[in-house]
Amino acid sequence: AGFMSWQRLRVRSDEGAEHTRFAVMHPGAVAILALSAAHLEAIDVATPLWLVRQMRSVPGRVLLEIPAGTLERAAGGTELPAEAAARELDEETGLRAASWQHLRTFYTAPGFTDERMELFLALGLSPAGAGRRAHDVDERLEAVSLTVAEALEAVRRGAIVDAKSLVAIGIAGELARTGTTD
């Protein structure tokens, strides 16, 4: 509740008509495409891709998603996206990455929120070990892996339905095909 705010916006159309819109103002978020490969060229359709299975109260169902989370705010400002990505990967999957690459920035639902999501690629995965961070107390999640091919099939059959995961798995498919993020 403390990380979001609601605003009532007055917008004027090109024709001069005024409308009221309600917007959710959000500090931003990160999402992680975590692949069990040492480098880009090693990614193929058999590469494991890490996801989390968790109950989502708003849709009222368990979803299979890539790891993600909101940027944390502190007295000094908002957490840097790269730091948040490493924290979220550790908290949600118990994994750490040897290399990171920023892939994309996108708006999650621009019709009602200014939330921007920063999508990162995490490679060179290893267990966090004894120093693993605990996930948030309100999260009940399970880390699972599918191959890139299995994740693409899960998207095709409608088993993965959230936008950030659809974007990331599409990129994973392209990486498996071409070995590049361009």
Tab-separated table of C-alpha atoms in Angstrom:
chain	number	residue	atom	x	y	z
A	1	ALA	CA	0.000	0.000	0.000
A	2	GLY	CA	2.828	2.419	0.811
A	3	PHE	CA	4.590	1.913	-2.509
A	4	MET	CA	1.674	2.998	-4.718
A	5	SER	CA	-0.543	6.034	-4.851
A	6	TRP	CA	-3.755	6.859	-6.646
A	7	GLN	CA	-4.287	10.005	-8.662
A	8	ARG	CA	-7.326	11.539	-10.268
A	9	LEU	CA	-6.302	12.983	-13.621
A	10	ARG	CA	-8.203	15.524	-15.695
A	11	VAL	CA	-7.444	15.000	-19.375
A	12	ARG	CA	-8.563	17.086	-22.315
A	13	SER	CA	-9.163	15.546	-25.729
A	14	ASP	CA	-8.038	17.224	-28.945
A	15	GLU	CA	-11.648	18.335	-29.381
A	16	GLY	CA	-11.612	20.049	-25.961
A	17	ALA	CA	-13.753	17.573	-24.014
A	18	GLU	CA	-12.591	16.907	-20.448
A	19	HIS	CA	-12.503	13.461	-18.890
A	20	THR	CA	-11.547	12.107	-15.498
A	21	ARG	CA	-9.140	9.189	-15.320
A	22	PHE	CA	-7.916	7.396	-12.218
A	23	ALA	CA	-4.301	6.270	-12.273
A	24	VAL	CA	-2.135	4.068	-10.098
A	25	MET	CA	1.265	5.686	-9.606
A	26	HIS	CA	3.941	3.038	-9.090
A	27	PRO	CA	7.694	3.206	-8.272
A	28	GLY	CA	8.501	0.675	-10.990
A	29	ALA	CA	9.377	-2.992	-11.033
A	30	VAL	CA	11.822	-5.555	-12.347
A	31	ALA	CA	11.406	-8.935	-13.978
A	32	ILE	CA	14.060	-11.552	-14.584
A	33	LEU	CA	14.511	-13.950	-17.494
A	34	ALA	CA	16.692	-16.454	-15.622
A	35	LEU	CA	18.253	-19.029	-17.943
A	36	SER	CA	20.560	-21.864	-16.893
A	37	ALA	CA	23.199	-21.089	-19.504
A	38	ALA	CA	26.693	-19.709	-19.081
A	39	HIS	CA	26.441	-17.263	-22.010
A	40	LEU	CA	24.132	-16.162	-24.837
A	41	GLU	CA	25.548	-18.565	-27.418
A	42	ALA	CA	24.799	-21.546	-25.131
A	43	ILE	CA	21.036	-20.878	-25.072
A	44	ASP	CA	18.882	-23.338	-27.005
A	45	VAL	CA	15.369	-24.782	-26.683
A	46	ALA	CA	16.593	-27.300	-24.053
A	47	THR	CA	17.970	-24.561	-21.750
A	48	PRO	CA	16.168	-24.448	-18.382
A	49	LEU	CA	14.206	-21.244	-17.729
A	50	TRP	CA	13.290	-20.423	-14.108
A	51	LEU	CA	9.778	-19.437	-13.070
A	52	VAL	CA	7.797	-19.151	-9.866
A	53	ARG	CA	4.393	-20.660	-9.187
A	54	GLN	CA	2.384	-18.497	-6.835
A	55	MET	CA	-1.134	-17.682	-5.780
A	56	ARG	CA	-2.287	-14.309	-7.065
A	57	SER	CA	-5.222	-12.955	-5.086
A	58	VAL	CA	-6.565	-10.463	-7.638
A	59	PRO	CA	-7.148	-13.012	-10.436
A	60	GLY	CA	-7.854	-15.581	-7.720
A	61	ARG	CA	-5.637	-18.303	-9.097
A	62	VAL	CA	-2.159	-19.765	-9.093
A	63	LEU	CA	0.015	-18.339	-11.871
A	64	LEU	CA	3.314	-19.475	-13.339
A	65	GLU	CA	5.479	-16.378	-13.849
A	66	ILE	CA	9.051	-15.253	-14.244
A	67	PRO	CA	10.606	-13.864	-11.025
A	68	ALA	CA	9.717	-10.203	-10.499
A	69	GLY	CA	9.108	-7.533	-7.915
A	70	THR	CA	8.587	-3.897	-7.092
A	71	LEU	CA	11.464	-1.475	-6.588
A	72	GLU	CA	11.813	-0.843	-2.876
A	73	ARG	CA	11.764	2.675	-1.481
A	74	ALA	CA	13.971	3.793	1.373
A	75	ALA	CA	14.840	7.129	2.948
A	76	GLY	CA	17.534	7.683	0.317
A	77	GLY	CA	15.215	7.088	-2.665
A	78	THR	CA	14.189	4.153	-4.816
A	79	GLU	CA	16.258	0.990	-5.250
A	80	LEU	CA	18.245	0.694	-8.483
A	81	PRO	CA	16.624	-1.750	-10.936
A	82	ALA	CA	19.768	-3.909	-11.309
A	83	GLU	CA	19.998	-4.304	-7.525
A	84	ALA	CA	16.289	-5.122	-7.298
A	85	ALA	CA	16.635	-7.780	-10.017
A	86	ALA	CA	19.449	-9.546	-8.139
A	87	ARG	CA	17.473	-9.340	-4.881
A	88	GLU	CA	14.275	-10.692	-6.422
A	89	LEU	CA	16.044	-13.597	-8.176
A	90	ASP	CA	17.647	-14.594	-4.880
A	91	GLU	CA	14.440	-14.189	-2.826
A	92	GLU	CA	12.120	-15.961	-5.232
A	93	THR	CA	14.296	-18.757	-6.646
A	94	GLY	CA	17.299	-19.116	-4.316
A	95	LEU	CA	19.571	-18.449	-7.300
A	96	ARG	CA	22.269	-15.901	-8.075
A	97	ALA	CA	23.569	-14.945	-11.506
A	98	ALA	CA	27.151	-14.487	-12.691
A	99	SER	CA	26.106	-12.113	-15.463
A	100	TRP	CA	23.261	-9.694	-16.021
A	101	GLN	CA	21.992	-7.860	-19.076
A	102	HIS	CA	19.182	-5.313	-19.299
A	103	LEU	CA	16.822	-6.468	-22.062
A	104	ARG	CA	13.810	-4.158	-22.244
A	105	THR	CA	11.795	-1.467	-20.505
A	106	PHE	CA	8.029	-1.583	-20.917
A	107	TYR	CA	4.829	-0.289	-19.332
A	108	THR	CA	2.801	-3.060	-17.710
A	109	ALA	CA	-0.682	-1.535	-18.177
A	110	PRO	CA	-0.442	2.060	-19.493
A	111	GLY	CA	-4.210	2.516	-19.499
A	112	PHE	CA	-4.283	2.893	-15.724
A	113	THR	CA	-0.756	2.873	-14.268
A	114	ASP	CA	2.619	4.475	-14.863
A	115	GLU	CA	4.401	1.272	-13.713
A	116	ARG	CA	7.503	0.672	-15.813
A	117	MET	CA	9.082	-2.741	-15.738
A	118	GLU	CA	12.760	-3.336	-16.352
A	119	LEU	CA	13.396	-6.806	-17.789
A	120	PHE	CA	16.807	-8.358	-17.112
A	121	LEU	CA	18.515	-11.479	-18.442
A	122	ALA	CA	20.313	-13.510	-15.766
A	123	LEU	CA	22.907	-16.095	-16.865
A	124	GLY	CA	25.483	-18.249	-15.092
A	125	LEU	CA	23.044	-19.287	-12.363
A	126	SER	CA	24.147	-20.932	-9.125
A	127	PRO	CA	22.462	-21.646	-5.772
A	128	ALA	CA	22.510	-18.709	-3.339
A	129	GLY	CA	23.399	-21.145	-0.551
A	130	ALA	CA	23.376	-20.264	3.135
A	131	GLY	CA	23.149	-16.521	2.421
A	132	ARG	CA	19.845	-16.863	0.553
A	133	ARG	CA	17.337	-14.111	1.196
A	134	ALA	CA	13.880	-15.131	2.347
A	135	HIS	CA	10.978	-14.185	0.122
A	136	ASP	CA	8.435	-11.646	1.340
A	137	VAL	CA	6.180	-12.826	4.168
A	138	ASP	CA	3.041	-12.394	2.038
A	139	GLU	CA	4.429	-14.552	-0.796
A	140	ARG	CA	3.778	-18.263	-1.100
A	141	LEU	CA	5.776	-19.361	-4.072
A	142	GLU	CA	7.616	-22.304	-5.532
A	143	ALA	CA	10.549	-22.048	-7.935
A	144	VAL	CA	10.195	-24.304	-10.958
A	145	SER	CA	12.082	-24.703	-14.201
A	146	LEU	CA	10.899	-25.517	-17.686
A	147	THR	CA	13.014	-25.728	-20.785
A	148	VAL	CA	12.643	-22.828	-23.212
A	149	ALA	CA	10.663	-25.195	-25.484
A	150	GLU	CA	8.352	-26.203	-22.607
A	151	ALA	CA	7.831	-22.547	-21.619
A	152	LEU	CA	6.953	-21.631	-25.219
A	153	GLU	CA	4.465	-24.513	-25.305
A	154	ALA	CA	2.992	-23.400	-21.945
A	155	VAL	CA	2.426	-19.952	-23.479
A	156	ARG	CA	0.810	-21.493	-26.583
A	157	ARG	CA	-1.634	-23.577	-24.526
A	158	GLY	CA	-2.519	-20.687	-22.154
A	159	ALA	CA	-0.819	-22.046	-19.021
A	160	ILE	CA	1.301	-18.870	-18.728
A	161	VAL	CA	-0.849	-15.757	-18.960
A	162	ASP	CA	0.837	-12.733	-17.368
A	163	ALA	CA	2.299	-10.048	-19.628
A	164	LYS	CA	5.844	-9.891	-18.241
A	165	SER	CA	6.269	-13.643	-18.634
A	166	LEU	CA	4.858	-13.590	-22.169
A	167	VAL	CA	7.362	-10.875	-23.128
A	168	ALA	CA	10.297	-12.695	-21.485
A	169	ILE	CA	9.468	-16.130	-22.886
A	170	GLY	CA	9.127	-14.650	-26.367
A	171	ILE	CA	12.623	-13.203	-25.967
A	172	ALA	CA	13.886	-16.567	-24.658
A	173	GLY	CA	12.544	-18.228	-27.801
A	174	GLU	CA	14.348	-15.679	-29.947
A	175	LEU	CA	17.565	-16.186	-27.960
A	176	ALA	CA	17.302	-19.953	-28.478
A	177	ARG	CA	16.851	-19.387	-32.214
A	178	THR	CA	19.400	-16.635	-32.862
A	179	GLY	CA	21.694	-16.327	-29.813
A	180	THR	CA	21.224	-12.547	-29.727
A	181	THR	CA	19.055	-10.077	-27.792
A	182	ASP	CA	18.792	-7.591	-30.692
